[in-house]
mmCIF file of C-alpha atoms and ligand atoms in Angstrom:
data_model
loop_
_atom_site.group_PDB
_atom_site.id
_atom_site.type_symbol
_atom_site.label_atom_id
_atom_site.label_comp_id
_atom_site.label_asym_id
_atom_site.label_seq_id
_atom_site.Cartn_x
_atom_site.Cartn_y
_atom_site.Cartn_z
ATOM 1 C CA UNK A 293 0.000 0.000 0.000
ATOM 2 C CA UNK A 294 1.353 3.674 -1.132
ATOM 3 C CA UNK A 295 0.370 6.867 0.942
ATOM 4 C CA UNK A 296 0.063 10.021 -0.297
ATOM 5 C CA UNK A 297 2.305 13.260 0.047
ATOM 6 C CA UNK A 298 -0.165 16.457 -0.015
ATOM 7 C CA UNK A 299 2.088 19.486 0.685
ATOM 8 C CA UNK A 300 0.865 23.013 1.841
ATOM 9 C CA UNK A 301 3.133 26.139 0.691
ATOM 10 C CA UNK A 302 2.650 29.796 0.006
ATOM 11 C CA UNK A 303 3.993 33.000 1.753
ATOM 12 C CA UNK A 304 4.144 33.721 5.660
ATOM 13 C CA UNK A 305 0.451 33.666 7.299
ATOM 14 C CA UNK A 306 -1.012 32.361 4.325
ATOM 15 C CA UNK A 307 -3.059 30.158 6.309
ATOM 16 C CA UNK A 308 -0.983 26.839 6.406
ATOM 17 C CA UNK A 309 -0.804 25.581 10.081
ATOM 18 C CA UNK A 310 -4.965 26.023 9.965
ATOM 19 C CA UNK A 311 -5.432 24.457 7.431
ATOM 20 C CA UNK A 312 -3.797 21.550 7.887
ATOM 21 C CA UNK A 313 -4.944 21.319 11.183
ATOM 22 C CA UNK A 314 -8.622 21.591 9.690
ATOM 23 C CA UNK A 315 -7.533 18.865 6.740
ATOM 24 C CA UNK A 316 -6.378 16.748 9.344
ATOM 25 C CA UNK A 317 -9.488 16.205 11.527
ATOM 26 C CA UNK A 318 -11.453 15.554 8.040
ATOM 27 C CA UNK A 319 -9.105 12.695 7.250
ATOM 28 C CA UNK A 320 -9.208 11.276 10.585
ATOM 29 C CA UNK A 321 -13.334 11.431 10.347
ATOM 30 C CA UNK A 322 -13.352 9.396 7.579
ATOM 31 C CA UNK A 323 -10.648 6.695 9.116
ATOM 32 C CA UNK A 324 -7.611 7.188 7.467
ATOM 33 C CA UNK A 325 -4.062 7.605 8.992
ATOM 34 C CA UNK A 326 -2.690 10.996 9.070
ATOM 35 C CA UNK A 327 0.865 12.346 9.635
ATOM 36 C CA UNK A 328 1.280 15.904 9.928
ATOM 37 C CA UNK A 329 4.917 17.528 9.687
ATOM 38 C CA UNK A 330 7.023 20.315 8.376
ATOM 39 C CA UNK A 331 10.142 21.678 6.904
ATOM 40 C CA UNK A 332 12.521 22.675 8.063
ATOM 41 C CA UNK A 333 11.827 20.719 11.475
ATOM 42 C CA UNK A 334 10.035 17.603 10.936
ATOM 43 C CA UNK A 335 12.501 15.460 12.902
ATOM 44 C CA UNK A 336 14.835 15.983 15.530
ATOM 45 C CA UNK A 337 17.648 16.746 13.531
ATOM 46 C CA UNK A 338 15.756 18.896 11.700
ATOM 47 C CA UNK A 339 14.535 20.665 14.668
ATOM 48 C CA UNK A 340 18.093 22.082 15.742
ATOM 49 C CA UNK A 341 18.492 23.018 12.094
ATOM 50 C CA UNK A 342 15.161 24.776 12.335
ATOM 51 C CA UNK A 343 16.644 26.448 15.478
ATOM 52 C CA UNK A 344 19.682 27.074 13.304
ATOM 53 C CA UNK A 345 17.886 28.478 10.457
ATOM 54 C CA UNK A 346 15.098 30.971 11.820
ATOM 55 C CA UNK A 347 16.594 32.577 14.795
ATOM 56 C CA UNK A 348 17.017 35.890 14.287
ATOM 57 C CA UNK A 349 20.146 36.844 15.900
ATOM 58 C CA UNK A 350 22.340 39.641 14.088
ATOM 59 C CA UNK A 351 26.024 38.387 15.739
ATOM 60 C CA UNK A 352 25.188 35.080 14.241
ATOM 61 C CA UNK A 353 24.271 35.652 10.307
ATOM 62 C CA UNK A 354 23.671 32.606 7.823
ATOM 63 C CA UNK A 355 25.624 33.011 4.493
ATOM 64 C CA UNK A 356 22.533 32.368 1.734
ATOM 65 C CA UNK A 357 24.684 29.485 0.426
ATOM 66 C CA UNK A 358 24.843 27.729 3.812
ATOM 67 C CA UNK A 359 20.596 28.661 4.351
ATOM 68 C CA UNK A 360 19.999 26.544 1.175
ATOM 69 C CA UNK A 361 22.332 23.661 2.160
ATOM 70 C CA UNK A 362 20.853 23.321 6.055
ATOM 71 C CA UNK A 363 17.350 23.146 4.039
ATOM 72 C CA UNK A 364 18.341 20.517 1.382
ATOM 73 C CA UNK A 365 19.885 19.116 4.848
ATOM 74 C CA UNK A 366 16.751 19.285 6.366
ATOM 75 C CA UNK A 367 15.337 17.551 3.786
ATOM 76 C CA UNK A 368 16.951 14.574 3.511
ATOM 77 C CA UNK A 369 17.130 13.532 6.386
ATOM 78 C CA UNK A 370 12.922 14.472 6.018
ATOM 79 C CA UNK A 371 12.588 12.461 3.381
ATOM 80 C CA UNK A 372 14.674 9.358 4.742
ATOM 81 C CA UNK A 373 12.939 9.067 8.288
ATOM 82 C CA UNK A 374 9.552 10.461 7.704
ATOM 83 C CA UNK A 375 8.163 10.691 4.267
ATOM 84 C CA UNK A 376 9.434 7.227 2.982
ATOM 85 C CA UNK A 377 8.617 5.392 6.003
ATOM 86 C CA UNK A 378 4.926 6.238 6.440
ATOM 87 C CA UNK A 379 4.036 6.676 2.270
ATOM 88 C CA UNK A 380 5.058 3.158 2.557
ATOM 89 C CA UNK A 381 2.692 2.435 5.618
ATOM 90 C CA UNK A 382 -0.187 3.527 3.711
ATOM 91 C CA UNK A 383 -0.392 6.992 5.290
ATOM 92 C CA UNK A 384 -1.543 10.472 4.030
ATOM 93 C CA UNK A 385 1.103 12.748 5.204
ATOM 94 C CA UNK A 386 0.050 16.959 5.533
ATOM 95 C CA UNK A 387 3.067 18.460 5.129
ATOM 96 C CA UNK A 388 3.959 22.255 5.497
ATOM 97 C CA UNK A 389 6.149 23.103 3.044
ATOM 98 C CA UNK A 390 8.435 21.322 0.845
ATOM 99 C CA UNK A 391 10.613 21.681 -2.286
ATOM 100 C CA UNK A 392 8.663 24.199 -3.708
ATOM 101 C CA UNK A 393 9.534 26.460 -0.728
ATOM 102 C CA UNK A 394 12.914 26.422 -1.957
ATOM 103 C CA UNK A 395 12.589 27.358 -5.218
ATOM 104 C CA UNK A 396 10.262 30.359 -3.711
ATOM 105 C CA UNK A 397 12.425 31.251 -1.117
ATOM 106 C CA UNK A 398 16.038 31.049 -1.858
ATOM 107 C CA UNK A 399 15.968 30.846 -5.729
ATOM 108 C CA UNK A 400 13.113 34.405 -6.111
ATOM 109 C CA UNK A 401 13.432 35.673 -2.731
ATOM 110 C CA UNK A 402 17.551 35.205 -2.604
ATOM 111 C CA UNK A 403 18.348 34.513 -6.388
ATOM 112 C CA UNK A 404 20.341 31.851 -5.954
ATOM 113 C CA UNK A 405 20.295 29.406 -9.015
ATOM 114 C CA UNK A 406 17.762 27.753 -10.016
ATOM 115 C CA UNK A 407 19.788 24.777 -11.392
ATOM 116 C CA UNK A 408 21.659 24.290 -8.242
ATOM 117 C CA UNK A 409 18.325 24.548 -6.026
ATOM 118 C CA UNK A 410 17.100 21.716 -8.422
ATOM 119 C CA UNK A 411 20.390 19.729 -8.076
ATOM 120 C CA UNK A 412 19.860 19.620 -4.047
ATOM 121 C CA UNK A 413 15.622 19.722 -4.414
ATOM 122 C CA UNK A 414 16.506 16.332 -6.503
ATOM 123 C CA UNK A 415 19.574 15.128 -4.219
ATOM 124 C CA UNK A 416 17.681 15.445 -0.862
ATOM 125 C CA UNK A 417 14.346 13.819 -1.642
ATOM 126 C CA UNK A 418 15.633 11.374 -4.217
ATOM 127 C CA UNK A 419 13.214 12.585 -6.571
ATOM 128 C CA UNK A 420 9.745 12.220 -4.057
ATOM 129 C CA UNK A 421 7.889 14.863 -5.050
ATOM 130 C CA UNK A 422 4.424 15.308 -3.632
ATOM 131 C CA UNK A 423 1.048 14.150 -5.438
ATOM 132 C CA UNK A 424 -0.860 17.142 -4.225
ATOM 133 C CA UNK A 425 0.632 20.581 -2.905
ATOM 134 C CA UNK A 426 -1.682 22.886 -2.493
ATOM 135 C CA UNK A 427 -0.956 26.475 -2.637
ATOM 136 C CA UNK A 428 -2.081 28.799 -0.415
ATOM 137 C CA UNK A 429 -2.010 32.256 -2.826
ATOM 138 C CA UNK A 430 -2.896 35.448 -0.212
ATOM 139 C CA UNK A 431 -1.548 39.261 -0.735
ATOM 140 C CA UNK A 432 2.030 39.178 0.719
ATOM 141 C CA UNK A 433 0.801 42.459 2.805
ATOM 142 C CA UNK A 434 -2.126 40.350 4.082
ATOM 143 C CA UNK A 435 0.104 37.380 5.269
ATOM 144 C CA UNK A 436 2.396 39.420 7.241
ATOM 145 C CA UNK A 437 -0.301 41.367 8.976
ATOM 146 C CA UNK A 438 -1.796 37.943 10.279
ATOM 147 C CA UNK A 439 1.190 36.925 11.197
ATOM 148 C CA UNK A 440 2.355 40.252 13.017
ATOM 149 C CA UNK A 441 -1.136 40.200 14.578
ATOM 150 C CA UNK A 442 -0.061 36.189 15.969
ATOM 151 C CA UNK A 443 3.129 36.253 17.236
ATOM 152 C CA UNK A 444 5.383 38.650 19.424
ATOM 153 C CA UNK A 445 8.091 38.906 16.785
ATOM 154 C CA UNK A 446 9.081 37.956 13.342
ATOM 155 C CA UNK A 447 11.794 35.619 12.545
ATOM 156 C CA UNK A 448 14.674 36.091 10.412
ATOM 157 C CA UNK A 449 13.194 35.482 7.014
ATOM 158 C CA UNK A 450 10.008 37.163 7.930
ATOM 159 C CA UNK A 451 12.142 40.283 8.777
ATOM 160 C CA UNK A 452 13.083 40.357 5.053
ATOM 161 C CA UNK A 453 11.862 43.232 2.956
ATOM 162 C CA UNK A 454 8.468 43.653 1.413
ATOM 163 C CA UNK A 455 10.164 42.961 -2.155
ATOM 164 C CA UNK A 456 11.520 40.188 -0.705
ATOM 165 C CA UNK A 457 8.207 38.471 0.092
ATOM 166 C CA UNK A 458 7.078 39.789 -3.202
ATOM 167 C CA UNK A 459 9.666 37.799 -5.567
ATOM 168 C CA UNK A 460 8.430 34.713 -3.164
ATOM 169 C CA UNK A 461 5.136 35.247 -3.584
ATOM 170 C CA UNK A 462 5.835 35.732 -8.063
ATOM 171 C CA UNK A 463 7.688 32.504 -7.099
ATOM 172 C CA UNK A 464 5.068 30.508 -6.259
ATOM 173 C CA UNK A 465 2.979 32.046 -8.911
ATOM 174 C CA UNK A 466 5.387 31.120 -11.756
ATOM 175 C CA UNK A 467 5.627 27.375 -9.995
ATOM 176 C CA UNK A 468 2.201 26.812 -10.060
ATOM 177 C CA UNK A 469 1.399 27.533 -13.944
ATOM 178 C CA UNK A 470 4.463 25.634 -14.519
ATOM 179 C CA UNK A 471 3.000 22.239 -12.693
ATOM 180 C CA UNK A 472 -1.132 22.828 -12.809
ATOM 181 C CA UNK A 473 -1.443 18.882 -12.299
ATOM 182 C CA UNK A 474 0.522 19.216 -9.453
ATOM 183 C CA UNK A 475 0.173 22.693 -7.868
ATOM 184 C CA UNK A 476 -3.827 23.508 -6.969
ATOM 185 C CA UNK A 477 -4.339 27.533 -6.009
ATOM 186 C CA UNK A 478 -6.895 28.162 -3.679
ATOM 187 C CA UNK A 479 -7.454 32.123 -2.609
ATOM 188 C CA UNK A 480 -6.187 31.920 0.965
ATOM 189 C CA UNK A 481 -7.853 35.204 1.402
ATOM 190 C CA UNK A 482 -11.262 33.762 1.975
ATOM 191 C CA UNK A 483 -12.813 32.644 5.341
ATOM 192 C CA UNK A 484 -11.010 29.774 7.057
ATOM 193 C CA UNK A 485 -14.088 27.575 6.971
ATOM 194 C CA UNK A 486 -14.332 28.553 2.486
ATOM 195 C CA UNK A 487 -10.655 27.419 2.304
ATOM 196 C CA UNK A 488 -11.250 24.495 4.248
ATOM 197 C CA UNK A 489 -14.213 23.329 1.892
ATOM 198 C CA UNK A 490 -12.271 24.558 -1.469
ATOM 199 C CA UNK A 491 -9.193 21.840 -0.273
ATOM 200 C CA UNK A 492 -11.471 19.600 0.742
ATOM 201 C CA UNK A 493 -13.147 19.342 -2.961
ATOM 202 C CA UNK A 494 -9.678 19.774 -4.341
ATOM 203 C CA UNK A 495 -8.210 16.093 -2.343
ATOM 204 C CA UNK A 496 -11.724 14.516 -3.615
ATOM 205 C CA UNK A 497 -10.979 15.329 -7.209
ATOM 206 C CA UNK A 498 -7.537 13.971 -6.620
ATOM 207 C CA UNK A 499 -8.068 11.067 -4.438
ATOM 208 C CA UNK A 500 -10.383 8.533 -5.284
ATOM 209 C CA UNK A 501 -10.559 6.747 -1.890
ATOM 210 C CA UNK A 502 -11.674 10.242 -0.093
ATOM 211 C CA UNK A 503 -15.360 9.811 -1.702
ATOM 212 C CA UNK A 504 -17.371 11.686 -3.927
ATOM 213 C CA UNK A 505 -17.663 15.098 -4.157
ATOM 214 C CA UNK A 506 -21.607 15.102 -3.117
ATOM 215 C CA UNK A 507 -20.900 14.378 0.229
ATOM 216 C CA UNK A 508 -18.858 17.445 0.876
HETATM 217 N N1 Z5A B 630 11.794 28.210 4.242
HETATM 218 C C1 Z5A B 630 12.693 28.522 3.241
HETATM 219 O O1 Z5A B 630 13.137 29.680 3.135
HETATM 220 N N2 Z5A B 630 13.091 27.534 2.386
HETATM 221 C C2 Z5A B 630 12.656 26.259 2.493
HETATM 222 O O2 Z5A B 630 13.069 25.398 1.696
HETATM 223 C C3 Z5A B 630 11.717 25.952 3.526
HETATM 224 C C4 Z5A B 630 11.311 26.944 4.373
HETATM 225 C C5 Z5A B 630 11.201 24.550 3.670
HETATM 226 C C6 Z5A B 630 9.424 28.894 8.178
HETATM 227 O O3 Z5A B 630 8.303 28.408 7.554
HETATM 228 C C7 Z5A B 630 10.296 29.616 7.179
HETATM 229 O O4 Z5A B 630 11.079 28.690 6.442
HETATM 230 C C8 Z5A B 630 9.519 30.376 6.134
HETATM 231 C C9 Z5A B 630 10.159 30.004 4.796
HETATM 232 C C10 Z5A B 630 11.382 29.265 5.191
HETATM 233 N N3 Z5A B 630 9.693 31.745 6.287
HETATM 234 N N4 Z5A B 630 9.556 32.364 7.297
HETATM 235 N N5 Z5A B 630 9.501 32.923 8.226
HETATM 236 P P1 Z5A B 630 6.966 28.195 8.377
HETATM 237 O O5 Z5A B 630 6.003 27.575 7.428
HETATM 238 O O6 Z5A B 630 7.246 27.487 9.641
HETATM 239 O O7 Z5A B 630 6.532 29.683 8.800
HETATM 240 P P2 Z5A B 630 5.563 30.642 8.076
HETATM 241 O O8 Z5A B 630 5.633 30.604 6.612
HETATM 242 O O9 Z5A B 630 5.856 31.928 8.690
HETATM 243 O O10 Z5A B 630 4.157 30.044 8.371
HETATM 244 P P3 Z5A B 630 3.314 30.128 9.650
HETATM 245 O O11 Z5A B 630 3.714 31.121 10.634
HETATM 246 O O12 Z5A B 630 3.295 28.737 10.164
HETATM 247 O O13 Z5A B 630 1.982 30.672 9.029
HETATM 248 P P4 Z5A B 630 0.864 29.826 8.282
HETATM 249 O O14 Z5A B 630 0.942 28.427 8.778
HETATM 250 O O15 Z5A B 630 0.884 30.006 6.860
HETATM 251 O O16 Z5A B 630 -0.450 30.523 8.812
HETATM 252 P P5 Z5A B 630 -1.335 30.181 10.132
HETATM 253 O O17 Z5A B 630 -0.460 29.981 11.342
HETATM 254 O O18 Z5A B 630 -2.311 29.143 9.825
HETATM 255 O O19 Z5A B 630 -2.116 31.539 10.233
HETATM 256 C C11 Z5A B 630 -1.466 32.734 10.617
HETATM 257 C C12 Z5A B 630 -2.513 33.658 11.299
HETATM 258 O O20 Z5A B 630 -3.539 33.964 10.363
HETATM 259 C C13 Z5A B 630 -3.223 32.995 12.496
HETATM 260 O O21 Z5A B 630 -3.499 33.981 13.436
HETATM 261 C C14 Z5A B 630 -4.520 32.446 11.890
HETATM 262 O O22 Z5A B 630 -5.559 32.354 12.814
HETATM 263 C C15 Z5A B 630 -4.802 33.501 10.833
HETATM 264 N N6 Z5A B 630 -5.525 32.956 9.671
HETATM 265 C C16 Z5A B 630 -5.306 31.765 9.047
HETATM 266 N N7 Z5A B 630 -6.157 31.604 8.025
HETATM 267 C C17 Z5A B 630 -6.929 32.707 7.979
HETATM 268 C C18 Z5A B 630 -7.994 33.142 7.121
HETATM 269 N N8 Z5A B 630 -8.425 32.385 6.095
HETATM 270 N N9 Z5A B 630 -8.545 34.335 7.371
HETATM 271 C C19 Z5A B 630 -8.105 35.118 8.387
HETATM 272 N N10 Z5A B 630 -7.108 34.771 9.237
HETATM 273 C C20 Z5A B 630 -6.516 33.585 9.028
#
């Protein structure tokens, strides 16, 4: 039996961490095995190279070079100990971000190149790539005013300029008419509970096993 990877990206407050939250107790209602997890930090290792990563200390700066390697890092080690094990236990694994994020973030956002970021995307997942990701498209302004309004500070990457986040957001935009079998938009502007409904329909169409789209 094969699991499925279904993989949530788009820009900071976009609406991710509810969402899968939200996707996850529909799963579980209708009996299946869920695994929720993230990058970077979806295992131990990858938690102190979360730590690493997002701390926003100015006497300890990360070279851009050395942020995309300790992702790719990340990754891997992902990919080895979570992904594979439970896509081969039959499970459907929610996960917040993935390769995609790179591209968005260190190849737009940083311009770092694209060839290399595919080189690692490829090296680090051995070419898993996920059979849903779902893209969470809101205004870059409106993602960092949620966020701002839900935490007591920003991180580093969040501190990044507004043309930053832009270039991320463009990013995403030029990934998902790239990949439209792969990459689903859903406006992440909308209510929680319309978001929620608009994935939902979006896994039925997918999925076959998830049931028909009637008894949404
Ligand atoms: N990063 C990278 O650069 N390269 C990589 O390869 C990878 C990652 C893998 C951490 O990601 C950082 O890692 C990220 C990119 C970088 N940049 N930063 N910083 P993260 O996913 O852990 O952090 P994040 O992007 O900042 O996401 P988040 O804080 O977890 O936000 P979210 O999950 O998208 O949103 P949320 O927590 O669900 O919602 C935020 C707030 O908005 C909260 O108060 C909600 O109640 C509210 N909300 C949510 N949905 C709605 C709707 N629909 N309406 C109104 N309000 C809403």
């Amino acid at each position: 039996m094969s699991g499925k990877l279904i993989v949530f990206e788009g820009v900071e407050g976009c609406g991710k961490t509810t969402q899968i939250q939200l996707c996850c107790e529909w799963l579980q209602s209708l009996g299946l095995a869920v695994v929720v997890t993230r990058e970077p930090g979806g295992t131990i290792l990858g938690t102190e190279l979360r730590r690493l990563l997002l701390e926003k200390s100015a006497d300890k700066p990360v070279a851009e070079v050395t942020e995309l390697l300790l992702y790719a890092a990340d990754r891997a080690q992902h990919v080895a100990q979570e992904l594979q094990p439970n896509l081969a236990a039959g499970k459907y694994i929610l996960c917040d971000r993935y390769t995609d994020s790179t591209v968005a973030y260190q190849g737009y956002g940083r311009g770092l190149s694209m060839s290399l970021i595919d080189q690692l995307n490829h090296i680090a997942t051995g070419g898993l790539t996920s059979d849903l990701t779902i893209w969470l498209d809101v205004d870059v302004e409106i993602g960092l005013q949620r966020k701002r309004g839900s935490v007591d500070s920003l991180d580093r990457i969040e501190q990044e300029t507004i043309a930053f986040h832009h270039r991320v957001s463009r990013g995403y935009a030029d990934l998902a008419a790239a990949n439209p079998s792969r990459i689903v938009r859903i406006d992440g502007s909308l209510s929680k509970e319309t978001v929620h409904h608009f994935i939902q329909k979006s896994l039925r169409l997918h999925f076959q096993d998830l049931g028909s789209q009637d008894e949404v």
